[in-house]
Coordinates of C-alpha atoms in Angstrom, one line a residue:
Chain A
M1 CA -35.3 -229.7 -8.8
N2 CA -38.9 -230.4 -10.0
K3 CA -40.4 -233.8 -9.2
P4 CA -40.9 -235.8 -12.4
M5 CA -44.5 -235.8 -13.6
T6 CA -46.4 -239.0 -13.2
S7 CA -47.9 -240.5 -16.4
Y8 CA -51.3 -239.4 -15.2
E9 CA -50.3 -235.8 -14.8
R10 CA -48.5 -235.8 -18.1
V11 CA -51.4 -237.2 -20.1
M12 CA -54.0 -235.0 -18.4
N13 CA -51.9 -231.8 -18.7
R14 CA -51.2 -232.5 -22.3
L15 CA -54.9 -232.9 -23.0
E16 CA -55.4 -229.4 -21.8
G17 CA -52.3 -228.0 -23.5
K18 CA -50.6 -227.4 -20.2
P19 CA -46.8 -227.8 -19.8
V20 CA -45.4 -231.4 -19.6
D21 CA -41.9 -232.8 -19.1
K22 CA -42.4 -235.3 -21.9
I23 CA -44.9 -235.7 -24.7
P24 CA -47.0 -238.6 -23.6
N25 CA -45.9 -241.9 -25.0
M26 CA -49.2 -243.5 -26.1
N27 CA -47.9 -246.6 -27.8
L28 CA -50.5 -249.3 -28.0
V29 CA -48.9 -252.7 -27.0
M30 CA -50.5 -256.1 -27.1
A31 CA -48.4 -258.9 -28.6
F32 CA -45.3 -256.9 -27.8
A33 CA -46.4 -256.6 -24.1
A34 CA -47.1 -260.4 -24.0
K35 CA -43.6 -261.1 -25.3
Q36 CA -42.1 -258.9 -22.5
V37 CA -43.4 -261.3 -19.8
D38 CA -43.0 -264.4 -22.0
I39 CA -46.6 -265.5 -22.1
S40 CA -48.6 -266.9 -25.0
Y41 CA -51.2 -264.7 -26.7
K42 CA -53.9 -267.0 -25.5
T43 CA -52.8 -266.4 -21.9
F44 CA -52.6 -262.7 -22.5
C45 CA -56.2 -262.7 -23.7
T46 CA -57.6 -265.0 -21.1
D47 CA -55.7 -264.3 -17.8
Y48 CA -56.2 -260.7 -16.7
K49 CA -53.5 -261.0 -14.1
R50 CA -50.9 -261.8 -16.8
L51 CA -52.3 -259.1 -19.1
V52 CA -51.9 -256.5 -16.3
E53 CA -48.4 -257.7 -15.5
S54 CA -47.4 -257.4 -19.2
K55 CA -48.8 -253.8 -19.5
L56 CA -47.2 -252.7 -16.2
V57 CA -43.8 -254.0 -17.4
S58 CA -44.2 -252.3 -20.7
A59 CA -45.1 -249.0 -19.0
E60 CA -42.1 -249.2 -16.7
V61 CA -39.5 -250.4 -19.2
F62 CA -40.6 -248.4 -22.3
G63 CA -42.1 -245.4 -20.6
I64 CA -45.6 -245.9 -22.0
D65 CA -47.8 -243.4 -20.3
T66 CA -51.0 -245.5 -20.1
V67 CA -52.0 -249.0 -19.1
S68 CA -54.7 -250.5 -21.2
A69 CA -57.0 -253.5 -20.9
I70 CA -57.0 -254.0 -24.7
S71 CA -56.2 -257.5 -25.9
D72 CA -58.4 -258.5 -28.8
P73 CA -61.7 -257.4 -30.4
M74 CA -63.7 -260.6 -29.6
R75 CA -64.7 -260.0 -26.0
E76 CA -68.2 -258.6 -26.8
A77 CA -68.6 -261.1 -29.6
A78 CA -68.1 -263.9 -27.1
G79 CA -70.6 -262.2 -24.8
F80 CA -73.2 -262.2 -27.6
G81 CA -72.6 -265.9 -28.0
A82 CA -70.2 -266.2 -30.9
K83 CA -67.9 -269.2 -30.9
V84 CA -64.5 -267.5 -30.4
I85 CA -61.3 -269.5 -31.2
L86 CA -58.4 -268.6 -29.0
P87 CA -55.2 -269.7 -30.8
D88 CA -52.1 -270.2 -28.6
N89 CA -50.2 -267.4 -30.3
D90 CA -52.5 -265.5 -32.4
V91 CA -55.4 -263.1 -32.2
P92 CA -58.8 -264.6 -31.2
Y93 CA -61.3 -264.9 -34.0
C94 CA -64.8 -266.2 -34.8
E95 CA -64.8 -269.3 -36.9
E96 CA -68.3 -268.6 -38.1
N97 CA -70.1 -265.3 -38.3
L98 CA -72.7 -265.2 -35.5
I99 CA -75.0 -263.2 -37.7
A100 CA -75.0 -265.6 -40.7
D101 CA -78.1 -263.9 -42.0
L102 CA -79.8 -260.7 -41.1
S103 CA -82.9 -262.3 -39.6
M104 CA -80.6 -263.3 -36.7
I105 CA -80.3 -259.7 -35.5
K106 CA -83.6 -260.1 -33.7
Q107 CA -82.0 -262.9 -31.6
L108 CA -79.2 -260.7 -30.3
K109 CA -79.6 -259.8 -26.7
V110 CA -77.8 -257.2 -24.7
I111 CA -76.2 -259.0 -21.7
D112 CA -74.8 -258.0 -18.4
P113 CA -71.1 -257.7 -19.1
L114 CA -70.3 -259.2 -15.7
S115 CA -72.1 -262.4 -16.8
S116 CA -69.7 -263.0 -19.7
E117 CA -66.4 -264.7 -18.8
R118 CA -64.4 -262.7 -21.4
M119 CA -66.0 -259.3 -20.6
L120 CA -65.6 -259.9 -16.9
D121 CA -61.9 -260.7 -17.4
R122 CA -61.4 -257.2 -18.9
V123 CA -63.2 -255.6 -15.9
R124 CA -61.0 -257.6 -13.5
A125 CA -58.0 -256.3 -15.4
I126 CA -59.1 -252.7 -14.8
E127 CA -59.7 -253.4 -11.1
L128 CA -56.2 -254.8 -10.8
F129 CA -54.7 -251.9 -12.7
K130 CA -56.5 -249.6 -10.3
S131 CA -55.0 -251.2 -7.3
Q132 CA -51.5 -251.3 -8.8
V133 CA -51.1 -247.9 -10.5
K134 CA -52.5 -245.9 -7.6
G135 CA -53.5 -243.0 -9.8
K136 CA -50.1 -242.6 -11.3
I137 CA -50.9 -244.0 -14.8
P138 CA -54.1 -243.5 -16.7
I139 CA -56.1 -246.7 -17.1
I140 CA -57.7 -247.4 -20.5
G141 CA -60.7 -249.7 -20.8
W142 CA -61.9 -250.8 -24.2
V143 CA -65.0 -251.4 -26.1
E144 CA -65.6 -252.2 -29.8
G145 CA -67.1 -249.4 -31.9
V146 CA -70.5 -250.2 -33.2
L147 CA -69.3 -250.7 -36.8
A148 CA -66.4 -252.9 -35.7
E149 CA -68.6 -255.0 -33.5
A150 CA -71.0 -255.5 -36.4
A151 CA -68.0 -256.6 -38.5
D152 CA -66.9 -259.0 -35.8
L153 CA -70.4 -260.6 -35.8
R154 CA -71.3 -260.4 -39.4
G155 CA -68.0 -260.4 -41.4
V156 CA -66.3 -257.4 -42.9
S157 CA -67.3 -258.0 -46.6
E158 CA -70.9 -258.9 -45.6
L159 CA -71.1 -255.7 -43.5
M160 CA -69.9 -253.5 -46.2
M161 CA -72.5 -254.8 -48.6
D162 CA -75.2 -254.6 -45.9
L163 CA -74.5 -250.9 -45.4
M164 CA -75.5 -250.4 -49.0
L165 CA -78.3 -252.9 -49.4
E166 CA -79.9 -253.2 -45.9
P167 CA -79.6 -249.9 -44.1
N168 CA -82.6 -250.4 -41.9
A169 CA -81.4 -253.8 -40.7
M170 CA -78.0 -252.1 -39.9
I171 CA -79.6 -249.5 -37.8
E172 CA -81.5 -252.2 -35.9
L173 CA -78.3 -254.0 -35.3
F174 CA -76.3 -250.9 -34.4
E175 CA -78.9 -250.0 -31.7
I176 CA -78.4 -253.3 -30.0
L177 CA -74.6 -253.1 -30.3
Y178 CA -74.7 -249.5 -28.9
E179 CA -76.6 -250.6 -25.8
Q180 CA -74.1 -253.4 -25.2
Q181 CA -71.2 -251.0 -25.8
K182 CA -72.6 -248.6 -23.3
A183 CA -73.2 -251.3 -20.7
F184 CA -69.6 -252.6 -21.1
A185 CA -68.1 -249.1 -20.9
K186 CA -70.1 -248.5 -17.7
V187 CA -68.7 -251.5 -15.8
Q188 CA -65.2 -250.6 -16.9
V189 CA -65.5 -247.0 -15.7
D190 CA -67.0 -248.2 -12.5
A191 CA -64.0 -250.5 -12.1
G192 CA -61.7 -247.6 -12.4
A193 CA -61.0 -246.8 -16.1
D194 CA -59.9 -243.2 -16.6
F195 CA -60.4 -243.6 -20.4
I196 CA -62.5 -245.9 -22.5
G197 CA -60.8 -246.7 -25.9
I198 CA -63.3 -247.2 -28.7
G199 CA -61.8 -249.5 -31.4
N200 CA -63.6 -248.9 -34.7
A201 CA -61.0 -249.9 -37.2
V202 CA -63.4 -250.9 -40.0
A203 CA -64.7 -247.4 -40.1
S204 CA -61.7 -246.4 -42.2
L205 CA -63.0 -248.6 -45.0
I206 CA -66.1 -246.5 -45.6
G207 CA -66.1 -243.0 -46.9
P208 CA -67.5 -239.8 -45.4
E209 CA -71.0 -240.4 -46.8
L210 CA -71.5 -243.8 -45.1
Y211 CA -69.5 -242.7 -42.0
G212 CA -71.9 -239.7 -41.7
Q213 CA -74.9 -241.9 -42.2
F214 CA -74.0 -244.9 -40.0
C215 CA -71.2 -244.1 -37.6
L216 CA -70.9 -240.5 -36.6
E217 CA -74.1 -240.5 -34.5
Y218 CA -73.1 -243.6 -32.7
E219 CA -69.6 -242.3 -31.9
Q220 CA -71.2 -239.1 -30.6
R221 CA -73.7 -240.9 -28.5
I222 CA -71.3 -243.3 -26.8
I223 CA -68.7 -240.6 -26.3
K224 CA -71.3 -238.4 -24.6
D225 CA -72.3 -241.4 -22.4
I226 CA -68.8 -242.1 -21.4
H227 CA -68.2 -238.5 -20.6
A228 CA -71.3 -238.6 -18.4
M229 CA -69.9 -241.7 -16.7
G230 CA -66.9 -239.6 -15.7
A231 CA -64.3 -241.0 -18.1
K232 CA -62.5 -239.7 -21.2
V233 CA -62.4 -241.3 -24.6
K234 CA -59.7 -242.5 -26.9
L235 CA -61.1 -243.2 -30.4
H236 CA -59.0 -245.7 -32.4
I237 CA -59.6 -246.1 -36.1
C238 CA -56.6 -247.4 -37.9
G239 CA -56.2 -247.2 -41.6
N240 CA -56.7 -244.2 -43.8
T241 CA -59.1 -241.8 -42.0
E242 CA -58.0 -238.7 -43.9
P243 CA -61.3 -238.6 -45.9
I244 CA -63.3 -238.6 -42.6
L245 CA -61.2 -236.2 -40.5
G246 CA -63.8 -233.5 -40.7
L247 CA -66.4 -235.8 -39.3
L248 CA -64.1 -237.2 -36.6
A249 CA -63.6 -233.7 -35.4
R250 CA -67.3 -233.6 -34.5
T251 CA -67.2 -236.8 -32.3
D252 CA -66.0 -235.0 -29.2
A253 CA -63.4 -237.8 -28.5
D254 CA -60.6 -236.6 -26.2
I255 CA -57.9 -238.4 -28.1
F256 CA -58.0 -239.7 -31.7
D257 CA -55.4 -242.3 -32.8
V258 CA -54.1 -241.3 -36.2
D259 CA -52.6 -244.1 -38.3
H260 CA -49.4 -243.7 -40.3
V261 CA -51.1 -243.5 -43.7
V262 CA -52.7 -240.2 -42.6
D263 CA -50.9 -236.9 -43.0
F264 CA -50.3 -236.1 -39.3
S265 CA -50.3 -232.3 -39.8
K266 CA -53.7 -232.5 -41.5
A267 CA -55.1 -234.5 -38.6
I268 CA -53.7 -232.0 -36.1
Q269 CA -55.2 -229.2 -38.1
A270 CA -58.6 -230.9 -38.4
F271 CA -58.9 -231.1 -34.6
H272 CA -57.8 -227.5 -33.9
G273 CA -60.5 -225.7 -31.9
T274 CA -62.2 -229.0 -30.9
K275 CA -61.9 -231.1 -27.8
T276 CA -60.0 -233.8 -29.7
V277 CA -56.2 -234.3 -29.5
A278 CA -54.4 -236.0 -32.3
N279 CA -52.2 -239.0 -31.3
G280 CA -49.8 -240.8 -33.6
N281 CA -48.6 -241.6 -36.1
L282 CA -45.3 -243.4 -36.7
D283 CA -45.5 -246.4 -39.0
P284 CA -45.3 -249.3 -36.5
V285 CA -43.4 -251.5 -39.1
S286 CA -41.1 -249.3 -41.1
E287 CA -40.5 -246.5 -38.5
I288 CA -40.4 -248.6 -35.3
M289 CA -40.1 -252.3 -35.8
S290 CA -37.7 -252.4 -38.8
A291 CA -36.1 -249.1 -38.3
T292 CA -32.6 -248.3 -36.9
E293 CA -32.5 -246.3 -33.7
G294 CA -31.5 -243.3 -35.7
E295 CA -34.5 -243.8 -38.0
V296 CA -36.8 -244.0 -34.9
V297 CA -35.4 -240.7 -33.7
E298 CA -35.9 -239.0 -37.0
A299 CA -39.5 -240.3 -37.2
V300 CA -40.3 -239.0 -33.8
K301 CA -38.7 -235.6 -34.6
K302 CA -40.8 -235.4 -37.7
R303 CA -44.0 -235.7 -35.7
I304 CA -42.8 -233.3 -33.0
L305 CA -42.1 -230.7 -35.7
V306 CA -45.8 -230.6 -36.7
A307 CA -47.2 -231.2 -33.2
D308 CA -49.2 -228.5 -31.3
E309 CA -49.2 -228.1 -27.5
R310 CA -51.7 -231.0 -27.1
T311 CA -50.5 -233.6 -29.6
M312 CA -49.4 -237.0 -28.3
I313 CA -47.1 -239.4 -30.0
S314 CA -47.3 -243.2 -30.6
G315 CA -47.2 -245.7 -33.4
G316 CA -50.2 -245.3 -35.7
C317 CA -51.4 -248.7 -34.6
E318 CA -50.2 -251.6 -32.5
I319 CA -46.5 -252.1 -31.9
P320 CA -45.5 -255.3 -33.6
R321 CA -44.4 -258.2 -31.4
S322 CA -40.9 -258.4 -32.8
T323 CA -40.1 -254.7 -32.4
P324 CA -36.6 -254.4 -30.9
K325 CA -36.7 -253.2 -27.3
E326 CA -33.9 -250.7 -28.0
N327 CA -36.2 -248.9 -30.5
M328 CA -38.9 -248.6 -28.0
V329 CA -36.6 -247.2 -25.3
R330 CA -35.1 -244.8 -27.8
M331 CA -38.5 -243.6 -28.9
N332 CA -39.4 -242.8 -25.3
Q333 CA -36.2 -240.9 -24.7
E334 CA -36.9 -238.7 -27.7
L335 CA -40.2 -237.6 -26.3
Y336 CA -38.7 -235.7 -23.4
L337 CA -38.9 -231.9 -23.9
Chain B
M1 CA -69.8 -248.0 -77.4
N2 CA -73.6 -248.1 -78.1
E3 CA -76.3 -246.8 -75.7
T4 CA -76.8 -250.2 -74.0
L5 CA -73.1 -250.8 -73.5
T6 CA -72.7 -247.3 -72.1
S7 CA -75.5 -247.9 -69.7
I8 CA -73.9 -251.2 -68.6
N9 CA -70.7 -249.4 -68.0
E10 CA -72.3 -246.6 -65.9
L11 CA -74.7 -248.8 -64.0
M12 CA -71.9 -251.2 -63.1
Q13 CA -69.9 -248.3 -61.6
K14 CA -73.0 -247.5 -59.5
G15 CA -73.3 -251.2 -58.4
N16 CA -76.7 -251.8 -59.9
M17 CA -76.4 -255.5 -60.4
A18 CA -80.0 -256.2 -61.5
E19 CA -79.8 -253.7 -64.3
V20 CA -76.3 -254.8 -65.4
V21 CA -77.6 -258.4 -65.7
R22 CA -80.7 -257.3 -67.6
L23 CA -78.8 -255.0 -69.9
S24 CA -76.1 -257.6 -70.6
Q25 CA -78.8 -259.9 -72.0
V26 CA -80.3 -256.9 -73.9
A27 CA -76.9 -256.2 -75.4
I28 CA -76.5 -259.8 -76.5
D29 CA -80.0 -259.7 -78.1
E30 CA -79.1 -256.5 -79.9
G31 CA -76.1 -258.2 -81.4
S32 CA -73.2 -256.9 -79.3
T33 CA -70.4 -259.4 -79.1
S34 CA -69.3 -260.9 -75.7
T35 CA -66.1 -259.0 -76.1
D36 CA -67.9 -255.7 -76.4
I37 CA -69.9 -256.4 -73.3
L38 CA -66.8 -257.6 -71.5
N39 CA -65.0 -254.4 -72.4
A40 CA -67.9 -252.3 -71.1
L41 CA -67.7 -254.1 -67.8
L42 CA -64.0 -254.0 -67.5
S43 CA -63.7 -250.4 -68.4
G44 CA -66.3 -249.6 -65.8
M45 CA -64.3 -251.5 -63.1
S46 CA -61.2 -249.7 -64.2
V47 CA -62.9 -246.3 -63.5
V48 CA -64.0 -247.7 -60.1
G49 CA -60.4 -248.7 -59.4
V50 CA -59.1 -245.2 -60.2
K51 CA -61.8 -243.6 -58.0
F52 CA -61.0 -246.0 -55.2
K53 CA -57.3 -245.1 -55.4
N54 CA -58.2 -241.4 -55.3
N55 CA -60.6 -241.8 -52.3
E56 CA -63.6 -240.9 -54.4
V57 CA -65.3 -244.2 -53.6
F58 CA -64.7 -246.6 -50.8
V59 CA -64.8 -250.4 -50.0
P60 CA -68.6 -250.7 -49.9
E61 CA -69.0 -249.0 -53.3
V62 CA -66.2 -251.2 -54.8
L63 CA -67.8 -254.4 -53.5
M64 CA -71.1 -253.3 -55.0
A65 CA -69.5 -252.5 -58.4
A66 CA -67.7 -255.9 -58.3
R67 CA -70.9 -257.6 -57.6
A68 CA -72.6 -255.9 -60.5
M69 CA -69.6 -256.8 -62.8
N70 CA -69.7 -260.4 -61.8
G71 CA -73.5 -260.4 -62.5
G72 CA -72.7 -259.2 -66.1
L73 CA -69.8 -261.6 -66.4
D74 CA -72.1 -264.5 -65.5
V75 CA -74.4 -263.6 -68.4
I76 CA -71.7 -263.5 -71.0
K77 CA -69.5 -266.3 -69.7
P78 CA -71.0 -269.0 -72.0
L79 CA -70.5 -266.7 -75.0
L80 CA -66.9 -265.9 -74.0
E81 CA -66.1 -269.6 -73.7
A82 CA -67.8 -270.4 -77.0
E83 CA -65.9 -267.6 -78.7
G84 CA -62.6 -268.6 -77.2
V85 CA -62.0 -265.2 -75.6
E86 CA -59.1 -265.6 -73.2
S87 CA -58.1 -263.6 -70.1
I88 CA -55.0 -261.4 -70.2
G89 CA -53.3 -263.7 -67.7
K90 CA -53.8 -266.0 -64.7
V91 CA -53.3 -264.9 -61.1
V92 CA -53.2 -267.1 -58.0
I93 CA -54.1 -265.1 -54.9
G94 CA -54.5 -265.8 -51.2
T95 CA -54.0 -264.5 -47.7
V96 CA -51.0 -266.3 -46.2
Q97 CA -50.9 -269.0 -43.6
G98 CA -52.0 -268.0 -40.1
D99 CA -53.9 -264.9 -41.4
L100 CA -57.7 -264.9 -41.7
H101 CA -58.2 -261.4 -43.0
D102 CA -59.8 -261.3 -46.4
I103 CA -61.1 -257.9 -47.3
G104 CA -57.8 -256.6 -48.8
K105 CA -57.3 -259.8 -50.7
N106 CA -60.8 -259.7 -52.0
L107 CA -60.4 -256.1 -53.2
V108 CA -57.2 -257.1 -55.1
S109 CA -59.0 -260.1 -56.5
M110 CA -61.8 -257.9 -57.8
M111 CA -59.5 -255.3 -59.3
M112 CA -57.6 -258.1 -61.0
V113 CA -60.8 -259.5 -62.5
G114 CA -61.7 -256.0 -63.5
A115 CA -58.4 -255.6 -65.3
G116 CA -59.1 -258.8 -67.3
F117 CA -57.2 -261.4 -65.4
E118 CA -58.4 -264.9 -64.5
V119 CA -58.1 -265.1 -60.8
I120 CA -57.7 -268.3 -58.8
D121 CA -58.6 -267.2 -55.3
L122 CA -57.3 -269.7 -52.6
G123 CA -59.0 -267.8 -49.8
V124 CA -57.4 -267.2 -46.4
N125 CA -54.8 -269.1 -44.3
V126 CA -53.1 -270.5 -47.4
T127 CA -50.2 -272.8 -46.8
P128 CA -47.0 -272.6 -49.1
E129 CA -47.9 -276.1 -50.4
K130 CA -51.4 -274.8 -51.5
Y131 CA -49.8 -271.9 -53.4
V132 CA -47.4 -274.3 -55.2
N133 CA -50.1 -276.8 -56.0
A134 CA -52.4 -274.1 -57.4
L135 CA -49.5 -272.8 -59.5
I136 CA -48.8 -276.2 -60.9
E137 CA -52.5 -276.8 -61.7
S138 CA -53.2 -273.3 -63.2
K139 CA -49.8 -272.4 -64.8
A140 CA -50.5 -268.9 -63.5
Q141 CA -48.0 -266.1 -64.4
L142 CA -48.4 -264.3 -61.1
I143 CA -48.8 -265.2 -57.4
C144 CA -50.3 -262.5 -55.1
M145 CA -49.9 -262.8 -51.3
Y146 CA -51.7 -260.7 -48.8
A147 CA -51.2 -260.4 -45.0
L148 CA -52.7 -257.9 -42.5
L149 CA -50.6 -258.9 -39.5
T150 CA -46.9 -258.4 -38.7
T151 CA -46.9 -261.9 -37.3
T152 CA -48.1 -263.5 -40.5
M153 CA -46.3 -261.4 -43.2
V154 CA -43.2 -263.4 -42.5
N155 CA -45.0 -266.5 -44.0
M156 CA -44.8 -264.8 -47.4
K157 CA -41.1 -265.7 -47.4
K158 CA -42.0 -269.4 -46.8
V159 CA -44.1 -269.4 -50.0
I160 CA -41.2 -268.0 -52.0
E161 CA -38.9 -270.7 -50.5
A162 CA -41.4 -273.4 -51.4
L163 CA -41.5 -272.0 -55.0
E164 CA -37.7 -272.2 -55.1
E165 CA -37.6 -275.7 -53.7
S166 CA -40.1 -276.9 -56.2
G167 CA -38.2 -275.3 -59.1
L168 CA -41.0 -273.0 -60.0
R169 CA -39.7 -269.7 -58.9
D170 CA -38.5 -268.7 -62.3
T171 CA -41.8 -269.5 -63.9
V172 CA -43.9 -267.0 -61.9
K173 CA -43.8 -263.4 -60.6
V174 CA -44.6 -262.8 -57.0
M175 CA -46.4 -259.7 -55.7
I176 CA -47.1 -259.0 -52.1
G177 CA -49.2 -256.5 -50.1
G178 CA -51.2 -255.7 -47.0
A179 CA -51.1 -253.0 -44.3
P180 CA -47.8 -254.0 -42.6
V181 CA -46.0 -254.9 -45.8
T182 CA -43.4 -252.5 -47.3
E183 CA -41.3 -252.3 -50.4
K184 CA -38.3 -252.9 -48.3
F185 CA -39.8 -256.1 -46.9
A186 CA -40.7 -257.3 -50.5
I187 CA -37.0 -256.9 -51.5
E188 CA -35.8 -258.6 -48.4
I189 CA -37.9 -261.8 -49.0
G190 CA -37.2 -261.9 -52.8
A191 CA -40.7 -260.9 -54.0
D192 CA -40.8 -259.2 -57.5
K193 CA -43.2 -256.4 -56.5
Y194 CA -44.9 -254.7 -53.6
A195 CA -48.3 -253.2 -54.2
K196 CA -49.5 -250.5 -51.8
D197 CA -53.2 -250.8 -52.6
A198 CA -55.7 -252.9 -54.6
S199 CA -55.8 -250.6 -57.6
S200 CA -52.0 -250.4 -57.8
A201 CA -51.9 -254.2 -57.6
A202 CA -53.9 -254.5 -60.8
D203 CA -51.7 -251.9 -62.6
E204 CA -48.5 -253.6 -61.4
A205 CA -49.8 -257.0 -62.4
R206 CA -50.2 -255.8 -66.0
K207 CA -46.7 -254.4 -66.0
L208 CA -45.2 -257.5 -64.3
I209 CA -46.5 -259.9 -66.9
A210 CA -46.1 -257.4 -69.7
V211 CA -49.7 -257.3 -70.9

């Protein structure tokens, strides 16, 4: 009898279209993971040991084939000096935009990620993962995408207007954010990350014209950098990315997370012949959290039906905290081939 | 629609606030009524709404168009008030308690204004009490609730319960939306309508209060 594949072998084989025993389960868990080990969201975001514990438990119990250092988008913002509020049981946020007006861009400084408490905490998480998983599960570090980080510091609505009204200031800002992103990715790869996830959710709010003008080049640059560092890239843009699929196919990301509002078969097709593998795209609420086990099975089958030999399966975005455990177990069972 | 009004309509769609403001004054000077100018602005926003729904324009373009529309509305506001022109209905809108996301709520708000509604925007992290008080004060026909998180969407139900407890539930329609929200969830919590996007929200609002 063949020895079962490790998650690492499964994910890496699937990326290359080689045989696997199970389609990799790439579910993204944060609040759900914290719940499994009964910790507050604040603890999850501030104590790397508990975060690691929660992700390892999630991997073991629910068959998730990666462990990831993702918790919230405000680690780099804290590093830049934003006042980040850490609610007991909610996602950290900035009370005030650090870049209240565009003249403040010049005051932003790229910092050593290891000098920032919140960024260092993520690096420590990766080091601990590395010592725990012993090469059997891929470790995913995380950085904010340039556009997402700009939104964290400036506010979403303000950023959207700035793209139209102040393009030169935006480029000036993005260059600083890119340098910070690269520095943060580097220390995570050095700490043992096999992948760097790039979270750029806000990019689904802009169309192909602005994505081409402001985002594509930065995605390509950081992805090339991360590849040169020796890691792979998982690009996460939740929301409706269907209008920019053609551009995303040019990013050279290894994995792209496809949200549930996107036609999965179109995404798979858009990435044919490129390096990028489509991962997705069950609706985390209606097809996983609120669904019956039978509905979960149907939703997974629907994705497998359109999958190619490299496609991976997960919720289109984060698995909600109150998702029934049984649904997650059932979803994983259904991924075995 | 004369040449100036046509230009207002087109430039508003392109988000050219300065020109919309200038031409709104020109239109007044040429003798257009405030209602004529209002209709030029609203029909422009309606086109933007349709394009947004069809993925022909995106959030930045919608925000620019809304900014231009608001610039024009500011010019004609004194005239609208003097002429007693009324909105087609009042809407109270907010992101529910515990949720600080505002972009979706803002888009709905803009589309509602563009559809001719008076919008009372309560902002983000809105408690059930605040919704109830705003309803009492404004006598709005519709409450719109927005949530982006699965952890906060449950607070929509608390608002409906607060409306029931205060005896106001039968006086107002309730519409909900946001990424994790579904039609099934709307039915479960007793909302009247689920809107899947900002443009649909404005269309559904018109139907809900039978404009």
